[in-house]
Tab-separated table of C-alpha atoms in Angstrom:
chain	number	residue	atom	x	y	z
C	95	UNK	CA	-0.902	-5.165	-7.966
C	96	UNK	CA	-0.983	-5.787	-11.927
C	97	UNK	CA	-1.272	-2.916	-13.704
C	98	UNK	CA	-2.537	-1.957	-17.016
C	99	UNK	CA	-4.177	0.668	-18.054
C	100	UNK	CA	-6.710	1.056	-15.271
C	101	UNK	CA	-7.039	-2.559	-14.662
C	102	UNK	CA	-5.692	-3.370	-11.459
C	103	UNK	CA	-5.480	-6.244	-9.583
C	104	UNK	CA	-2.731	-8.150	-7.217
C	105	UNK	CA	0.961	-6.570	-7.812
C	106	UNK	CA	3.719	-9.061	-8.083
C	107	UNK	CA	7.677	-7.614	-8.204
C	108	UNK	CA	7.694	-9.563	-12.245
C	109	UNK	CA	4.557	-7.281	-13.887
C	110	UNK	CA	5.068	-4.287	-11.773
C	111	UNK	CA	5.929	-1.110	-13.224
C	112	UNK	CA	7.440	1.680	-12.184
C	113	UNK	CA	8.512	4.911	-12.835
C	114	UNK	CA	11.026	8.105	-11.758
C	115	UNK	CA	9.936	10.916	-9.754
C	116	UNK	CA	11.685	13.963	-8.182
C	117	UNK	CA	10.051	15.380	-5.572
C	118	UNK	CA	11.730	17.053	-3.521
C	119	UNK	CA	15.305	19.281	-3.152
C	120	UNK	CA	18.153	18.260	-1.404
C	121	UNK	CA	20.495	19.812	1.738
C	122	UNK	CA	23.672	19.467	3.376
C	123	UNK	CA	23.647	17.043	6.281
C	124	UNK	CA	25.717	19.019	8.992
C	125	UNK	CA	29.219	17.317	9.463
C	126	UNK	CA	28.573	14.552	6.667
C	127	UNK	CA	29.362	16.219	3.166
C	128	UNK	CA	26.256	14.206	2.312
C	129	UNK	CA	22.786	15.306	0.875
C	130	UNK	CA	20.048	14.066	2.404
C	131	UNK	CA	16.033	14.625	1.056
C	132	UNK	CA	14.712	17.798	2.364
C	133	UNK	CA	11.546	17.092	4.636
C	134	UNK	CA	9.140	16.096	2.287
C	135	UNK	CA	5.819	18.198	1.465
C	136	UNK	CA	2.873	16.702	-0.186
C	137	UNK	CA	1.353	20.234	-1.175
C	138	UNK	CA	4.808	20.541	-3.884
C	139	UNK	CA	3.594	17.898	-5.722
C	140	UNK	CA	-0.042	19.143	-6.514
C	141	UNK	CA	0.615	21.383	-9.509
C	142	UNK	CA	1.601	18.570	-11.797
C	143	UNK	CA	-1.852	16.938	-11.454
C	144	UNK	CA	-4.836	18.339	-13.696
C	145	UNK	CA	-7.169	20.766	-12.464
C	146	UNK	CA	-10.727	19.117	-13.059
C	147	UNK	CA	-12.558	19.683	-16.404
C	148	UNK	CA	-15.453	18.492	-16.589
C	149	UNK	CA	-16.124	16.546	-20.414
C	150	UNK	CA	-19.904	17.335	-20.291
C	151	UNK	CA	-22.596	18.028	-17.885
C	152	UNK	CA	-22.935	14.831	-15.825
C	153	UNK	CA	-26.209	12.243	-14.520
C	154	UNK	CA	-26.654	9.415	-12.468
C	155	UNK	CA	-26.398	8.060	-9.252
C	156	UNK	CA	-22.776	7.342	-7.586
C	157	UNK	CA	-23.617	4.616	-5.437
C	158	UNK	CA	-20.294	4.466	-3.065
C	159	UNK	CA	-19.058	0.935	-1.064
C	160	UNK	CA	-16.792	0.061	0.575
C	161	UNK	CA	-13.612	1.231	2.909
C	162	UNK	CA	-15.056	2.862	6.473
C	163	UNK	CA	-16.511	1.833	9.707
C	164	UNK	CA	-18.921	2.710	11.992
C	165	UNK	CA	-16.691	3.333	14.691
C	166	UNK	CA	-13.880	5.183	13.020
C	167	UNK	CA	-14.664	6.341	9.352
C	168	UNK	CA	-11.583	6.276	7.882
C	169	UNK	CA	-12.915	8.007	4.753
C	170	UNK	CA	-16.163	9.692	6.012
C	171	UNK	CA	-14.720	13.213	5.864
C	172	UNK	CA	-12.541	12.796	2.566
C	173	UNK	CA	-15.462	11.279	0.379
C	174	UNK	CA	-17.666	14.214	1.899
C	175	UNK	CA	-15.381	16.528	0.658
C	176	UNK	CA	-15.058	15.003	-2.888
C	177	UNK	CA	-18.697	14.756	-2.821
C	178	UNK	CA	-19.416	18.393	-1.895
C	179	UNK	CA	-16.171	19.794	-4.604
C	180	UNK	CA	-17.673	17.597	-7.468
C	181	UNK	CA	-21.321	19.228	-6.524
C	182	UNK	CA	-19.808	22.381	-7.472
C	183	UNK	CA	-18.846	21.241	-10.712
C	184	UNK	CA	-21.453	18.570	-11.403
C	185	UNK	CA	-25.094	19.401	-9.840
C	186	UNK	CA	-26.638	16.835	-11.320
C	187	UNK	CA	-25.095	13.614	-9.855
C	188	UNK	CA	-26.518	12.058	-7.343
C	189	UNK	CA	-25.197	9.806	-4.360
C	190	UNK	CA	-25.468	6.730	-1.770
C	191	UNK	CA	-23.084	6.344	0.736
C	192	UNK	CA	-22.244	2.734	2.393
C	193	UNK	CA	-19.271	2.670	3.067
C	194	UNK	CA	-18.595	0.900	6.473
C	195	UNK	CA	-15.902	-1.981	5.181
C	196	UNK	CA	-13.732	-3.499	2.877
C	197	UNK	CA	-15.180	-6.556	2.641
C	198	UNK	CA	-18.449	-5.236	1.540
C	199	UNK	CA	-17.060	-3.576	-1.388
C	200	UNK	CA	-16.479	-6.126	-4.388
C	201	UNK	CA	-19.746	-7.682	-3.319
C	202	UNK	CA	-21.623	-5.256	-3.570
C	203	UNK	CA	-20.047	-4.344	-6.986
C	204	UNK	CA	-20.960	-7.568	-8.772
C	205	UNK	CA	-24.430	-7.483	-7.185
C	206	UNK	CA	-25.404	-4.188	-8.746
C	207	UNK	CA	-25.532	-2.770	-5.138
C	208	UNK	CA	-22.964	-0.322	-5.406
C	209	UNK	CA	-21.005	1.139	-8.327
C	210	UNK	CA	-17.731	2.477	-6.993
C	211	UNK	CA	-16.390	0.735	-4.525
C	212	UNK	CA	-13.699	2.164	-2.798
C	213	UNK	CA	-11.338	-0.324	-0.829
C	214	UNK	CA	-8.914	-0.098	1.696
C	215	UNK	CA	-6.069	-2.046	0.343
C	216	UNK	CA	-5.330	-3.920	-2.219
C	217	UNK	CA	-8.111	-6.482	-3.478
C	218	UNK	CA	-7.798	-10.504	-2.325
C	219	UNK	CA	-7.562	-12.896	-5.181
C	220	UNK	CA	-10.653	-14.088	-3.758
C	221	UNK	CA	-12.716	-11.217	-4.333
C	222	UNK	CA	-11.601	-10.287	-7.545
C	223	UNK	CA	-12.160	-14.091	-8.343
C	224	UNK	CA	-15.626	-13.725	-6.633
C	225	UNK	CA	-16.333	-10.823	-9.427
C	226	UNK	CA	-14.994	-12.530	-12.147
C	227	UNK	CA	-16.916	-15.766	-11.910
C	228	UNK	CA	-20.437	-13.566	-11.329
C	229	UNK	CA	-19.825	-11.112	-14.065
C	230	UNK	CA	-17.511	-13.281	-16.735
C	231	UNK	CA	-14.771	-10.477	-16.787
C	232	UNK	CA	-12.586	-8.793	-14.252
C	233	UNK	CA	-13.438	-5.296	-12.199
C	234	UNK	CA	-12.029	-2.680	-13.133
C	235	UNK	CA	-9.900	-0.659	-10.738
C	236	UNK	CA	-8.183	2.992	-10.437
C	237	UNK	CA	-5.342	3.925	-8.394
C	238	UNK	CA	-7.003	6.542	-5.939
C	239	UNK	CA	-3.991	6.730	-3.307
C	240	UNK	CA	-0.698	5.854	-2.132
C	241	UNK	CA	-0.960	4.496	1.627
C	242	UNK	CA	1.119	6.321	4.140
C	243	UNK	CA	4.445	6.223	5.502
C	244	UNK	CA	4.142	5.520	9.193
C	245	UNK	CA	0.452	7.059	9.852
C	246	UNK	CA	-1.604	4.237	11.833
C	247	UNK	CA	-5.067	3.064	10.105
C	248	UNK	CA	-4.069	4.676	6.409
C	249	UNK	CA	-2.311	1.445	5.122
C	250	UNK	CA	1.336	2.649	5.718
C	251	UNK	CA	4.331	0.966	4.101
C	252	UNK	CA	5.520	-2.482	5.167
C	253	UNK	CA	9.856	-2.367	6.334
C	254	UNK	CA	12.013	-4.784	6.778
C	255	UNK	CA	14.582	-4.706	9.640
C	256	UNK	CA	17.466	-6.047	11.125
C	257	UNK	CA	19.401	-5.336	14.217
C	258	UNK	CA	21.491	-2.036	14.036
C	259	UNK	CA	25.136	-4.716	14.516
C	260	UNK	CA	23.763	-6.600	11.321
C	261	UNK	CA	26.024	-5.760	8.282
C	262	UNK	CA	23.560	-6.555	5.556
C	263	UNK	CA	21.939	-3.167	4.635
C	264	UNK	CA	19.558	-3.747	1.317
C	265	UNK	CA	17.564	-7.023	0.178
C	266	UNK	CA	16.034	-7.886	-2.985
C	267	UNK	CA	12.258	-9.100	-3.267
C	268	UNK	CA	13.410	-12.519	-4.345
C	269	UNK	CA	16.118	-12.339	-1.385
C	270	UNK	CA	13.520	-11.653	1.027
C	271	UNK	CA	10.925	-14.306	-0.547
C	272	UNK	CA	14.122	-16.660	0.518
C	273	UNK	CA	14.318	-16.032	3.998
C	274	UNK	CA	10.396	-15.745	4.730
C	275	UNK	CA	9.111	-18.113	2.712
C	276	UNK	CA	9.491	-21.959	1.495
C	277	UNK	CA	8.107	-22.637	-1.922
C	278	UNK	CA	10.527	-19.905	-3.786
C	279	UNK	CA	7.789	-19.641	-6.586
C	280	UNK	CA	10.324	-17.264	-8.553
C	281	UNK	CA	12.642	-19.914	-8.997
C	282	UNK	CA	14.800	-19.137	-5.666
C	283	UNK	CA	16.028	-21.389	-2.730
C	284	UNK	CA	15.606	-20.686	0.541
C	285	UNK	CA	17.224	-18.665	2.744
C	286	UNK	CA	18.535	-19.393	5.784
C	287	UNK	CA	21.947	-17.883	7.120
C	288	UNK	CA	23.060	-14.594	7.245
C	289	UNK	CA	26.355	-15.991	5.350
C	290	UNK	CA	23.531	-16.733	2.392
C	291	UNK	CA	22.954	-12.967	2.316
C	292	UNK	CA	26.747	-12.000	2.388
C	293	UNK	CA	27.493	-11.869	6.257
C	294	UNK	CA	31.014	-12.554	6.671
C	295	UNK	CA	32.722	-13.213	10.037
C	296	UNK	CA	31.238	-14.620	12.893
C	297	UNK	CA	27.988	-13.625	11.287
C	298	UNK	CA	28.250	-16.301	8.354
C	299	UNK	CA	26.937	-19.540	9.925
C	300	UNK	CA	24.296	-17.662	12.563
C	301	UNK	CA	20.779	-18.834	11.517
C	302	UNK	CA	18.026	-16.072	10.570
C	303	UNK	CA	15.291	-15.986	12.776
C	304	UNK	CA	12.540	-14.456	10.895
C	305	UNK	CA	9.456	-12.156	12.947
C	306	UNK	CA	6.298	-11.054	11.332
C	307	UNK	CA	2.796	-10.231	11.266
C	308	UNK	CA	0.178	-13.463	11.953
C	309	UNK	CA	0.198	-14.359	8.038
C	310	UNK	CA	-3.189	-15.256	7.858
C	311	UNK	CA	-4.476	-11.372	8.340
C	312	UNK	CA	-4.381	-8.818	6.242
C	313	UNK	CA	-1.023	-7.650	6.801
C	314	UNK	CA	0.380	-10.838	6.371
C	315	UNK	CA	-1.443	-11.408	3.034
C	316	UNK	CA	-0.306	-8.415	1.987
C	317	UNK	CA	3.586	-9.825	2.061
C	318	UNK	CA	2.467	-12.998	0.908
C	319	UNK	CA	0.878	-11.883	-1.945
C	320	UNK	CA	3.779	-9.306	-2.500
C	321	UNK	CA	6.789	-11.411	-1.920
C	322	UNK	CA	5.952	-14.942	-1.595
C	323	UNK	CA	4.387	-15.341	-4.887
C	324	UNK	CA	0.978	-15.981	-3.203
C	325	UNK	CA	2.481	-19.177	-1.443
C	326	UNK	CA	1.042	-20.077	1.352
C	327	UNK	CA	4.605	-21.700	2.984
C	328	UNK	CA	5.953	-19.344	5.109
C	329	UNK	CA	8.950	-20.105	6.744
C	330	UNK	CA	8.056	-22.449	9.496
C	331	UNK	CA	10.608	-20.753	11.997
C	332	UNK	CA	8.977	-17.492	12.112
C	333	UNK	CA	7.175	-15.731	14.991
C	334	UNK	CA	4.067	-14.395	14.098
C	335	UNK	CA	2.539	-11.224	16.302
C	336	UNK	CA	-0.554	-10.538	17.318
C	337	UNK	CA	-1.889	-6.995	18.955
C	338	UNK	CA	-2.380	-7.395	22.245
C	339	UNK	CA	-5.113	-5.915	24.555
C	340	UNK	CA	-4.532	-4.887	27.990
C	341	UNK	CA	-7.144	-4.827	30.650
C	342	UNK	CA	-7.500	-1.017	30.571
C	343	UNK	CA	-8.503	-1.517	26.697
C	344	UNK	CA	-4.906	0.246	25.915
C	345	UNK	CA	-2.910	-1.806	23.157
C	346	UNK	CA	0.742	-3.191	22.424
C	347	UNK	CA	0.691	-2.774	18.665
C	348	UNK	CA	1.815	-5.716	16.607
C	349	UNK	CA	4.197	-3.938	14.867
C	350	UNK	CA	5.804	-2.470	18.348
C	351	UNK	CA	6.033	-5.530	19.490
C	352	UNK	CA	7.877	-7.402	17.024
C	353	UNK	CA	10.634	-4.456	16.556
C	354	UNK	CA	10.642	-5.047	20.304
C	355	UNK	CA	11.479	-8.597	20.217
C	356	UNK	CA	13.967	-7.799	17.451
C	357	UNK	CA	16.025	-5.736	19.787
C	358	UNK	CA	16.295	-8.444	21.707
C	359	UNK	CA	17.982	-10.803	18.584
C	360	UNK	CA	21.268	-9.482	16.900
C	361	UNK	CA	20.074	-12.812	14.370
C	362	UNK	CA	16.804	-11.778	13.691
C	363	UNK	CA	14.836	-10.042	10.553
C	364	UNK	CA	11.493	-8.176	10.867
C	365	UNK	CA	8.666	-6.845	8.901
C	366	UNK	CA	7.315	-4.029	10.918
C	367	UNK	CA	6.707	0.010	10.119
C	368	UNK	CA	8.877	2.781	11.049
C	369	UNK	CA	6.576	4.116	13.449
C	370	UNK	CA	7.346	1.310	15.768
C	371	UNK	CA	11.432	1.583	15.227
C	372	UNK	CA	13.437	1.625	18.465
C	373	UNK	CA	17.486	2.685	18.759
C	374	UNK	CA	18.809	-1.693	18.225
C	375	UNK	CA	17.175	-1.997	15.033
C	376	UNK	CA	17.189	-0.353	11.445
C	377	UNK	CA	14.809	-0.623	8.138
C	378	UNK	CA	16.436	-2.323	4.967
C	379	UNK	CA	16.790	-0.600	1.711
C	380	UNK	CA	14.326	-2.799	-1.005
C	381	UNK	CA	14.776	-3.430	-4.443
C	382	UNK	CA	12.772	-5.376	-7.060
C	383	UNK	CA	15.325	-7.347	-8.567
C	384	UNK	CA	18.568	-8.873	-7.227
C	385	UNK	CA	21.447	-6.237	-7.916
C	386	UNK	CA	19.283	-3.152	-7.422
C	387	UNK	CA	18.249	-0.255	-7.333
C	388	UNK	CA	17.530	-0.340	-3.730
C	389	UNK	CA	15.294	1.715	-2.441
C	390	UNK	CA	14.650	3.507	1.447
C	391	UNK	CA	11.004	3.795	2.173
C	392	UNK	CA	10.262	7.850	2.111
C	393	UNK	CA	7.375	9.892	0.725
C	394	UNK	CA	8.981	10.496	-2.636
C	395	UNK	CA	9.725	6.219	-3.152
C	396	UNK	CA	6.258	5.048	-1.992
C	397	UNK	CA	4.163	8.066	-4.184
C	398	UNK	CA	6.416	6.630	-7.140
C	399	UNK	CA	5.985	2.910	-5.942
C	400	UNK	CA	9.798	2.516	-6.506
C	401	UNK	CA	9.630	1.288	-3.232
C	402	UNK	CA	8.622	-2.480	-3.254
C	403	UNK	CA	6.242	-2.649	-0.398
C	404	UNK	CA	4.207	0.116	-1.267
C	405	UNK	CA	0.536	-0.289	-0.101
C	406	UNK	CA	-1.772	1.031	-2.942
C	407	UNK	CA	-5.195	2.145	-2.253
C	408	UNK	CA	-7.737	0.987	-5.220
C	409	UNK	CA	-11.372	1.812	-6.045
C	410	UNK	CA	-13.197	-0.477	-8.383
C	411	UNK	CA	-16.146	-0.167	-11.232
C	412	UNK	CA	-17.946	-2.632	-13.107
C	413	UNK	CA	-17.043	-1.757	-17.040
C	414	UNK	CA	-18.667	-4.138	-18.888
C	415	UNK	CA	-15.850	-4.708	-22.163
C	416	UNK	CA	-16.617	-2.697	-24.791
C	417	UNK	CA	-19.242	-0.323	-23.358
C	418	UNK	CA	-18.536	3.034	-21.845
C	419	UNK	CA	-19.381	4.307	-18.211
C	420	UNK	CA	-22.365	6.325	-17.055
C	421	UNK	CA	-21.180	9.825	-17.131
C	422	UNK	CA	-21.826	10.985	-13.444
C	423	UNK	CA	-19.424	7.883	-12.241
C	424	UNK	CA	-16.924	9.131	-14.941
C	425	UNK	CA	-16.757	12.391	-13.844
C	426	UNK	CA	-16.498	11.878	-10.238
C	427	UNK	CA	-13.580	9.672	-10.494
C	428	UNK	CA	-11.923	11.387	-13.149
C	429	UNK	CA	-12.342	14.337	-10.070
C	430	UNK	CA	-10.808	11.979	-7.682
C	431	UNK	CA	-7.658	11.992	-9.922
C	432	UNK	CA	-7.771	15.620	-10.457
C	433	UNK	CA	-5.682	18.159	-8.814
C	434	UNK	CA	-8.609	19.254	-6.244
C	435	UNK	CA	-9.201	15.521	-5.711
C	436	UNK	CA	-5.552	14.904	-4.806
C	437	UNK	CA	-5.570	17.996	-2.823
C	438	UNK	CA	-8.659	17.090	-1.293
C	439	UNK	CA	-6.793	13.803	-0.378
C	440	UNK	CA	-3.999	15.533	1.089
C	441	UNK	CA	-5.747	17.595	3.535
C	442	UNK	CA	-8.621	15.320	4.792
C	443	UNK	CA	-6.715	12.217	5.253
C	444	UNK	CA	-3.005	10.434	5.955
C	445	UNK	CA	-2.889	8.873	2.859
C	446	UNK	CA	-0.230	10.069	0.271
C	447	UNK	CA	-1.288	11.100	-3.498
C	448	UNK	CA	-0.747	8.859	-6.201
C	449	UNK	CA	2.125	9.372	-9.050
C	450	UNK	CA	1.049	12.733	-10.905
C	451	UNK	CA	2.008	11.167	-14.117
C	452	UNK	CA	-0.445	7.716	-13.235
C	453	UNK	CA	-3.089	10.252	-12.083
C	454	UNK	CA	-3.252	11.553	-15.919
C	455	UNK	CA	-2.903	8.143	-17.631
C	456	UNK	CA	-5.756	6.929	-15.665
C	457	UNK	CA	-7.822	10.196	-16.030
C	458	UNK	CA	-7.455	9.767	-20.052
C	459	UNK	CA	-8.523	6.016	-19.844
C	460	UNK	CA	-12.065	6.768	-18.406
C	461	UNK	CA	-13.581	7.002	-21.635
């Protein structure tokens, strides 16, 4: 995702920004001599945000699209909480809720439909493209949420593993663009032994074997767009994973089983979640550039996006350059950035807040 200022739209590892922050103390490992992050509370982080002010009484309809579902509303009961704080604050904005999918959202922007649309990961280049050649200029989008850790259905992080007897322990973006992909559009060649990556031994000449989600869905887009540069040449030896349904409608997880079938290969490399880790494998520390930092995926890294496979969760308006937003749709997502947003955010759903520091930046742009 590009960012600048509040414009937001796919990040690649050469625009991306990113910044430092502490959030959390540090203790003794027993036996080790070694600090490790204490556990990790979401709560310490709310008093940097700002508490909502409103600039004004507000008007207007909020007309909200986008990320839910009829089955499972992923964001039913946090937007009904937002909806309900800002009420407080701002009787005199109305709304519309539709929000029962992604794929709705941009749509529905551009048509004059909806005017917040709230998505559920990061836009495609073909609906931002689908914006821009209806309206002439590019949506404009707010960070509203970092996606989880490990929590299923709030767009958690994206790992890489390796077996736990592989010696290679951190990976650049460009590194990893050279073992799962082809075209190297950042000016790399491909990957293809674990000698390429440093293995010494009788590691050196052992091909990779690559596992992954099916790259045509949205996972797999994600890490295309990501770390492939948007190519659309994976590397051809790679085993893609599907979920897969059982008769009694129970399901083996994509993600479980391709940490499964990496158990199985001391050779292989995986892109999978933490939630599915099992004792033969272990995540990769990531870093944007070749020679580091290098990050591990934790709370702290993703809310900071140091992390490179952060999943970012964006809402989008229609700002027509040069003219300034109705107030009521100013106000409520100024709220969404505010301290009883992020709190709000917190407690209703799995999601992680956003970067205190981006929260305020973004808050001073809606003007």
């Amino acid at each position: 995702m590009r960012s600048s200022g509040v414009q937001v739209s796919s990040i690649s590892r050469r625009q991306f920004a990113t910044g430092l922050l502490c959030l959390a103390g540090c203790q003794l490992v027993p036996g080790s001599g070694k600090a490790a992050p204490a556990p990790f509370r979401s709560e310490s982080i709310l008093d940097q945000f700002q508490p909502y002010e409103p600039r004004g009484v507000a008007s207007g309809t909020v007309s909200l699209w986008g990320h839910g579902s009829f089955k499972r509303d992923f964001m039913g009961r946090l937007v009904n909480r937002w909806i309900s704080e800002f009420h407080q604050r701002q009787p005199g904005v109305d709304f519309e809720y539709e929000m029962y999918g992604t794929a709705s959202a941009i749509g529905a922007l551009y048509t004059g439909a909806g005017n917040l649309a709230i998505l559920g990961e990061e836009i495609s280049p073909a609906a931002k493209k689908a914006f821009e050649r209806e309206k002439g200029y590019s949506p404009t989008g707010v960070m509203v949420a970092t996606g989880s850790l490990d929590v299923n259905y709030f767009d958690y992080a994206h790992m890489v593993f390796v077996h736990r007897d592989n010696p290679v322990r951190k990976l650049s973006l460009g590194q990893l663009e050279a073992v799962f992909g082809t075209e190297c559009r950042s000016g790399c060649k491909p990957i293809r032994a674990w000698g390429e990556l440093g293995a010494q031994g009788k590691w050196h000449a052992q091909a990779i074997q690559p596992y992954g989600w099916e790259t045509d869905e949205d996972f797999g887009l994600f890490f295309r767009e990501r770390v492939l540069g948007d190519s659309h040449r994976w590397n051809p030896s790679i085993r893609e994973f599907a979920h897969l349904k059982y008769p009694d409608g129970t399901q083996y997880d994509h993600g479980q089983r391709i940490l499964d079938a990496l158990a199985q290969d001391r050779y292989g490399i995986a892109i999978s979640n933490i939630r599915y880790q099992n004792p033969s494998v272990r995540p990769l520390d990531l870093g944007w550039h070749d020679g580091g930092p290098y990050y591990a995926p934790t709370p702290e890294t993703l809310i900071s996006q140091q992390y490179p496979l952060t999943r970012i969760i964006p809402a989008y308006i229609d700002r027509t350059p040069g003219q300034s937003l109705a107030s009521g749709l100013t106000e409520f997502v100024r709220f969404m950035l505010s301290r009883e947003g992020q709190r709000a955010l917190i407690e209703e759903s799995g999601y992680l807040p956003i970067d205190p520091r981006l929260a305020i930046r973004q808050q001073a742009e809606l003007v």
